[in-house]
């Protein structure tokens, strides 16, 4: 399948039950043992899903365990100082600190609007702060066995290669839901994401990983492992995300700083009138202020920054 070809109507194998059974058996026989796969607690799963957004799963485990040790329930998270939650995010290099803010606000919603009980359906879960369709469906699937098919980059790659599903989001969703057995969203979504994560990566390892779909897979038969482009995570080193994190860490230590006090503490080449000077730093701080992570106090003579609490 090439980018110039018109998408054909994808067809799934006739024996869907065999396709389903083989994948579930492969997953249950052996899979990566992430701790959030050993729980059906919606809070624990929500934390794992939020942390896993654009962060390698191996790096998430330690942060997830430490976060839940510090704030083991939504009630304790809701009662926490938001600056502490954001500071934790920064200290564990999880990136995109507004996710910590939203998680904190979602915990407060669960306590005040839902009486401490999680909503259970994807539509209801999307009412929580920062929870979009993908995360809502994942929590519904893994906590309540009540979701649709999860479609992430790995799943798209698998469907594209195995069953010639064209690179079209609506068709991916449709075919993924056709494949999923009724009432088994928890094990199915874990299994198909595992397949994409360990056997059908960008460079596939079909035989080495014992891919259970080899007998049906178009790519395995043809040797053409073309797949949709996979977005790559921008380099963290020297990125805007890195300096946002340094601002949060520095203000956590010093509480409040003026621009020319803050600048040299977050980058060694800070120069008030240079390329990376006051104008650059004010732009960075304005973004953090828009995310309600930092408060700015402006006078005629200076701009001072502090963490929002």
Tab-separated table of C-alpha atoms in Angstrom:
chain	number	residue	atom	x	y	z
A	1	UNK	CA	0.000	0.000	0.000
A	2	UNK	CA	1.486	3.385	-0.981
A	3	UNK	CA	0.489	6.985	-0.347
A	4	UNK	CA	-0.550	7.391	-3.991
A	5	UNK	CA	-3.001	4.483	-3.971
A	6	UNK	CA	-6.662	5.177	-3.278
A	7	UNK	CA	-7.734	3.549	0.002
A	8	UNK	CA	-9.503	0.268	-0.667
A	9	UNK	CA	-12.329	-0.972	1.508
A	10	UNK	CA	-10.478	-2.970	4.171
A	11	UNK	CA	-11.702	-6.437	4.963
A	12	UNK	CA	-10.953	-8.321	8.161
A	13	UNK	CA	-10.294	-12.085	8.196
A	14	UNK	CA	-13.401	-14.244	8.051
A	15	UNK	CA	-12.469	-16.175	11.172
A	16	UNK	CA	-12.481	-13.243	13.591
A	17	UNK	CA	-12.835	-15.545	16.571
A	18	UNK	CA	-9.507	-17.208	15.752
A	19	UNK	CA	-7.864	-13.784	15.311
A	20	UNK	CA	-9.169	-12.657	18.701
A	21	UNK	CA	-8.367	-15.849	20.557
A	22	UNK	CA	-4.804	-16.013	19.233
A	23	UNK	CA	-3.999	-12.454	20.298
A	24	UNK	CA	-5.476	-12.768	23.780
A	25	UNK	CA	-3.692	-16.094	24.358
A	26	UNK	CA	-0.383	-14.542	23.194
A	27	UNK	CA	-0.834	-11.609	25.557
A	28	UNK	CA	-1.886	-13.686	28.554
A	29	UNK	CA	1.026	-16.074	28.039
A	30	UNK	CA	3.648	-13.335	28.349
A	31	UNK	CA	3.595	-9.530	28.381
A	32	UNK	CA	5.419	-6.580	29.877
A	33	UNK	CA	4.554	-6.360	33.552
A	34	UNK	CA	3.720	-2.703	34.124
A	35	UNK	CA	2.263	-2.151	37.607
A	36	UNK	CA	-0.861	-0.385	36.348
A	37	UNK	CA	-1.743	-3.580	34.491
A	38	UNK	CA	-2.105	-5.277	37.876
A	39	UNK	CA	-4.908	-3.002	39.061
A	40	UNK	CA	-8.378	-2.009	37.960
A	41	UNK	CA	-8.406	1.084	40.181
A	42	UNK	CA	-9.579	4.036	38.039
A	43	UNK	CA	-7.449	6.580	39.908
A	44	UNK	CA	-4.280	4.528	39.504
A	45	UNK	CA	-5.057	3.960	35.822
A	46	UNK	CA	-5.836	7.629	35.197
A	47	UNK	CA	-2.476	8.609	36.718
A	48	UNK	CA	-0.681	6.069	34.495
A	49	UNK	CA	-2.477	7.269	31.368
A	50	UNK	CA	-1.733	10.939	32.042
A	51	UNK	CA	1.918	10.210	32.846
A	52	UNK	CA	2.321	8.006	29.751
A	53	UNK	CA	1.354	10.711	27.281
A	54	UNK	CA	4.493	11.210	25.161
A	55	UNK	CA	6.682	9.682	27.886
A	56	UNK	CA	8.414	6.304	27.588
A	57	UNK	CA	6.683	3.693	29.737
A	58	UNK	CA	9.934	2.589	31.351
A	59	UNK	CA	10.393	6.084	32.781
A	60	UNK	CA	6.815	6.229	34.030
A	61	UNK	CA	6.964	3.264	36.441
A	62	UNK	CA	9.091	4.912	39.142
A	63	UNK	CA	7.194	8.200	38.899
A	64	UNK	CA	3.813	6.415	39.031
A	65	UNK	CA	4.761	4.470	42.135
A	66	UNK	CA	6.157	7.556	43.882
A	67	UNK	CA	3.123	9.672	42.965
A	68	UNK	CA	0.668	7.133	44.375
A	69	UNK	CA	2.742	6.666	47.504
A	70	UNK	CA	2.564	10.412	48.111
A	71	UNK	CA	-1.078	10.903	47.036
A	72	UNK	CA	-2.742	7.466	47.201
A	73	UNK	CA	-6.318	8.689	46.691
A	74	UNK	CA	-8.142	11.392	44.773
A	75	UNK	CA	-9.071	12.966	48.114
A	76	UNK	CA	-5.417	13.351	49.095
A	77	UNK	CA	-4.449	14.636	45.674
A	78	UNK	CA	-7.313	17.144	45.654
A	79	UNK	CA	-6.200	18.425	49.071
A	80	UNK	CA	-2.568	18.816	47.977
A	81	UNK	CA	-0.916	22.136	47.161
A	82	UNK	CA	-0.944	22.359	43.375
A	83	UNK	CA	2.586	23.722	43.376
A	84	UNK	CA	3.721	20.493	45.059
A	85	UNK	CA	1.997	18.406	42.389
A	86	UNK	CA	3.554	20.454	39.582
A	87	UNK	CA	6.905	20.308	41.358
A	88	UNK	CA	6.685	16.526	41.513
A	89	UNK	CA	6.026	16.459	37.748
A	90	UNK	CA	9.092	18.558	37.086
A	91	UNK	CA	11.312	16.616	39.490
A	92	UNK	CA	10.461	13.389	37.644
A	93	UNK	CA	11.037	14.931	34.174
A	94	UNK	CA	7.526	14.066	32.987
A	95	UNK	CA	7.230	17.194	30.827
A	96	UNK	CA	4.162	19.297	29.986
A	97	UNK	CA	3.455	20.472	33.530
A	98	UNK	CA	-0.104	21.489	32.676
A	99	UNK	CA	-0.919	17.763	32.772
A	100	UNK	CA	-0.132	17.808	36.502
A	101	UNK	CA	-2.423	20.794	36.940
A	102	UNK	CA	-5.269	19.055	35.123
A	103	UNK	CA	-4.799	15.853	37.109
A	104	UNK	CA	-4.992	17.854	40.316
A	105	UNK	CA	-8.173	19.578	39.117
A	106	UNK	CA	-9.711	16.271	37.983
A	107	UNK	CA	-9.160	14.841	41.474
A	108	UNK	CA	-10.965	17.840	42.946
A	109	UNK	CA	-13.855	17.294	40.511
A	110	UNK	CA	-14.181	13.657	41.517
A	111	UNK	CA	-14.343	14.645	45.177
A	112	UNK	CA	-16.706	17.611	44.847
A	113	UNK	CA	-18.881	16.664	41.865
A	114	UNK	CA	-18.914	12.869	42.014
A	115	UNK	CA	-18.746	12.204	45.750
A	116	UNK	CA	-15.359	10.549	45.467
A	117	UNK	CA	-16.579	7.957	42.928
A	118	UNK	CA	-15.206	7.827	39.389
A	119	UNK	CA	-17.572	8.092	36.428
A	120	UNK	CA	-17.428	4.854	34.423
A	121	UNK	CA	-18.211	5.537	30.761
A	122	UNK	CA	-15.973	7.240	28.193
A	123	UNK	CA	-18.461	10.094	27.753
A	124	UNK	CA	-18.707	10.719	31.504
A	125	UNK	CA	-14.958	10.496	32.010
A	126	UNK	CA	-14.421	13.218	29.397
A	127	UNK	CA	-16.103	15.643	31.791
A	128	UNK	CA	-12.975	15.505	33.959
A	129	UNK	CA	-10.380	18.248	33.469
A	130	UNK	CA	-7.704	17.367	30.939
A	131	UNK	CA	-9.295	14.031	30.025
A	132	UNK	CA	-9.779	13.731	26.272
A	133	UNK	CA	-11.423	10.934	24.263
A	134	UNK	CA	-8.373	8.656	24.219
A	135	UNK	CA	-7.671	8.863	27.969
A	136	UNK	CA	-11.363	8.560	28.840
A	137	UNK	CA	-11.685	5.431	26.744
A	138	UNK	CA	-8.508	3.936	28.202
A	139	UNK	CA	-9.711	4.458	31.784
A	140	UNK	CA	-13.157	3.067	30.932
A	141	UNK	CA	-11.493	0.033	29.318
A	142	UNK	CA	-8.839	-0.786	31.891
A	143	UNK	CA	-10.728	0.165	35.052
A	144	UNK	CA	-14.315	-0.769	34.188
A	145	UNK	CA	-13.983	-3.088	31.152
A	146	UNK	CA	-16.418	-0.652	29.609
A	147	UNK	CA	-14.641	0.996	26.687
A	148	UNK	CA	-14.390	0.999	22.943
A	149	UNK	CA	-11.287	-0.159	21.109
A	150	UNK	CA	-8.285	1.982	21.991
A	151	UNK	CA	-6.613	3.351	18.857
A	152	UNK	CA	-3.135	4.761	19.400
A	153	UNK	CA	-0.129	4.956	17.088
A	154	UNK	CA	0.845	1.348	17.800
A	155	UNK	CA	-2.651	0.056	17.064
A	156	UNK	CA	-2.836	1.992	13.801
A	157	UNK	CA	0.474	0.501	12.714
A	158	UNK	CA	-0.748	-3.028	13.469
A	159	UNK	CA	-4.053	-2.610	11.617
A	160	UNK	CA	-2.400	-0.947	8.631
A	161	UNK	CA	0.120	-3.753	8.232
A	162	UNK	CA	-1.949	-6.774	9.221
A	163	UNK	CA	-5.272	-6.040	7.551
A	164	UNK	CA	-4.525	-3.302	4.984
A	165	UNK	CA	-6.594	-0.732	6.903
A	166	UNK	CA	-5.923	2.607	5.146
A	167	UNK	CA	-4.397	5.555	6.972
A	168	UNK	CA	-7.722	7.129	7.860
A	169	UNK	CA	-8.703	7.792	11.479
A	170	UNK	CA	-12.402	7.033	11.017
A	171	UNK	CA	-11.677	3.697	9.338
A	172	UNK	CA	-9.078	2.802	11.971
A	173	UNK	CA	-11.718	3.374	14.679
A	174	UNK	CA	-14.332	1.355	12.795
A	175	UNK	CA	-12.093	-1.643	12.125
A	176	UNK	CA	-10.598	-1.631	15.605
A	177	UNK	CA	-14.065	-1.851	17.126
A	178	UNK	CA	-15.064	-4.638	14.733
A	179	UNK	CA	-12.045	-6.624	15.862
A	180	UNK	CA	-12.600	-6.204	19.607
A	181	UNK	CA	-14.654	-8.969	21.244
A	182	UNK	CA	-17.746	-7.769	23.106
A	183	UNK	CA	-17.263	-7.116	26.794
A	184	UNK	CA	-13.500	-7.656	26.771
A	185	UNK	CA	-12.103	-4.154	26.309
A	186	UNK	CA	-9.694	-4.523	29.253
A	187	UNK	CA	-7.717	-7.506	28.010
A	188	UNK	CA	-8.181	-6.738	24.305
A	189	UNK	CA	-6.894	-3.183	24.393
A	190	UNK	CA	-3.918	-4.205	26.513
A	191	UNK	CA	-3.188	-7.054	24.107
A	192	UNK	CA	-3.382	-5.124	20.835
A	193	UNK	CA	-1.260	-2.269	22.224
A	194	UNK	CA	1.265	-4.823	23.452
A	195	UNK	CA	1.398	-6.334	19.974
A	196	UNK	CA	2.230	-2.937	18.511
A	197	UNK	CA	4.731	-2.218	21.272
A	198	UNK	CA	6.823	-5.394	21.181
A	199	UNK	CA	6.193	-7.247	17.884
A	200	UNK	CA	4.980	-4.681	15.359
A	201	UNK	CA	7.224	-1.729	16.148
A	202	UNK	CA	8.535	0.531	13.409
A	203	UNK	CA	11.093	-2.210	12.788
A	204	UNK	CA	8.996	-5.345	13.286
A	205	UNK	CA	10.149	-8.495	15.066
A	206	UNK	CA	7.405	-10.835	13.890
A	207	UNK	CA	9.137	-14.188	14.396
A	208	UNK	CA	11.265	-13.197	17.393
A	209	UNK	CA	8.197	-11.953	19.301
A	210	UNK	CA	6.031	-14.829	18.089
A	211	UNK	CA	3.432	-12.503	16.586
A	212	UNK	CA	0.102	-14.367	16.775
A	213	UNK	CA	-1.244	-12.703	13.634
A	214	UNK	CA	1.400	-13.854	11.173
A	215	UNK	CA	-0.948	-16.225	9.346
A	216	UNK	CA	-3.371	-13.388	8.561
A	217	UNK	CA	-0.914	-10.485	8.223
A	218	UNK	CA	-0.598	-8.878	4.766
A	219	UNK	CA	2.754	-7.299	5.609
A	220	UNK	CA	4.213	-10.602	6.830
A	221	UNK	CA	3.089	-12.307	3.628
A	222	UNK	CA	4.360	-9.608	1.273
A	223	UNK	CA	7.426	-8.430	3.198
A	224	UNK	CA	6.231	-4.825	2.807
A	225	UNK	CA	6.189	-3.334	6.301
A	226	UNK	CA	5.205	0.160	5.220
A	227	UNK	CA	3.233	1.966	7.941
A	228	UNK	CA	1.891	5.445	8.608
A	229	UNK	CA	4.494	7.939	9.691
A	230	UNK	CA	4.979	7.845	13.452
A	231	UNK	CA	5.355	11.281	15.051
A	232	UNK	CA	8.639	11.561	16.894
A	233	UNK	CA	9.033	13.250	20.249
A	234	UNK	CA	10.981	16.512	19.844
A	235	UNK	CA	14.362	16.467	21.518
A	236	UNK	CA	14.010	17.430	25.167
A	237	UNK	CA	17.537	18.834	25.488
A	238	UNK	CA	17.428	22.559	24.758
A	239	UNK	CA	13.677	22.514	24.147
A	240	UNK	CA	11.077	24.947	25.411
A	241	UNK	CA	9.708	22.120	27.586
A	242	UNK	CA	13.077	21.803	29.275
A	243	UNK	CA	13.232	25.500	30.167
A	244	UNK	CA	9.615	25.519	31.360
A	245	UNK	CA	10.596	22.733	33.733
A	246	UNK	CA	13.659	24.661	34.916
A	247	UNK	CA	11.494	27.715	35.656
A	248	UNK	CA	9.159	25.600	37.795
A	249	UNK	CA	12.064	23.957	39.649
A	250	UNK	CA	13.791	27.281	40.280
A	251	UNK	CA	10.671	29.044	41.542
A	252	UNK	CA	9.939	26.063	43.741
A	253	UNK	CA	13.337	26.675	45.377
A	254	UNK	CA	13.362	30.495	45.484
A	255	UNK	CA	9.604	31.151	45.643
A	256	UNK	CA	9.770	34.514	43.829
A	257	UNK	CA	12.352	36.027	41.483
A	258	UNK	CA	12.738	39.023	39.185
A	259	UNK	CA	13.524	38.319	35.505
A	260	UNK	CA	17.249	39.024	35.701
A	261	UNK	CA	17.513	36.886	38.849
A	262	UNK	CA	15.611	34.006	37.267
A	263	UNK	CA	17.204	34.049	33.807
A	264	UNK	CA	20.780	33.018	34.716
A	265	UNK	CA	19.416	30.242	36.907
A	266	UNK	CA	17.681	28.509	34.001
A	267	UNK	CA	20.233	29.014	31.223
A	268	UNK	CA	23.912	29.929	31.361
A	269	UNK	CA	23.769	32.078	28.204
A	270	UNK	CA	21.009	34.347	29.542
A	271	UNK	CA	21.738	38.000	28.708
A	272	UNK	CA	19.066	40.636	29.490
A	273	UNK	CA	19.178	42.201	26.022
A	274	UNK	CA	20.342	39.130	24.097
A	275	UNK	CA	18.589	36.484	22.033
A	276	UNK	CA	17.864	34.573	25.214
A	277	UNK	CA	17.123	37.542	27.422
A	278	UNK	CA	14.184	39.324	29.017
A	279	UNK	CA	11.930	39.137	25.960
A	280	UNK	CA	12.522	35.390	25.545
A	281	UNK	CA	12.019	34.751	29.272
A	282	UNK	CA	8.842	36.838	29.424
A	283	UNK	CA	7.411	34.756	26.587
A	284	UNK	CA	8.217	31.567	28.464
A	285	UNK	CA	6.659	32.930	31.658
A	286	UNK	CA	3.568	34.154	29.812
A	287	UNK	CA	2.958	30.617	28.541
A	288	UNK	CA	3.281	29.274	32.081
A	289	UNK	CA	0.950	31.990	33.336
A	290	UNK	CA	-1.614	31.061	30.665
A	291	UNK	CA	-1.423	27.489	31.972
A	292	UNK	CA	-2.027	28.890	35.496
A	293	UNK	CA	1.283	27.488	36.731
A	294	UNK	CA	3.064	30.805	37.328
A	295	UNK	CA	1.862	34.206	38.530
A	296	UNK	CA	3.495	37.392	37.193
A	297	UNK	CA	3.639	40.713	38.998
A	298	UNK	CA	4.481	43.646	36.748
A	299	UNK	CA	5.582	47.099	37.869
A	300	UNK	CA	7.109	49.976	35.919
A	301	UNK	CA	10.578	48.759	36.786
A	302	UNK	CA	10.436	44.980	36.804
A	303	UNK	CA	8.581	41.723	36.321
A	304	UNK	CA	8.548	39.196	39.157
A	305	UNK	CA	7.497	35.552	38.848
A	306	UNK	CA	6.268	33.088	41.439
A	307	UNK	CA	4.517	29.723	41.424
A	308	UNK	CA	0.721	29.759	41.508
A	309	UNK	CA	-0.685	28.209	44.656
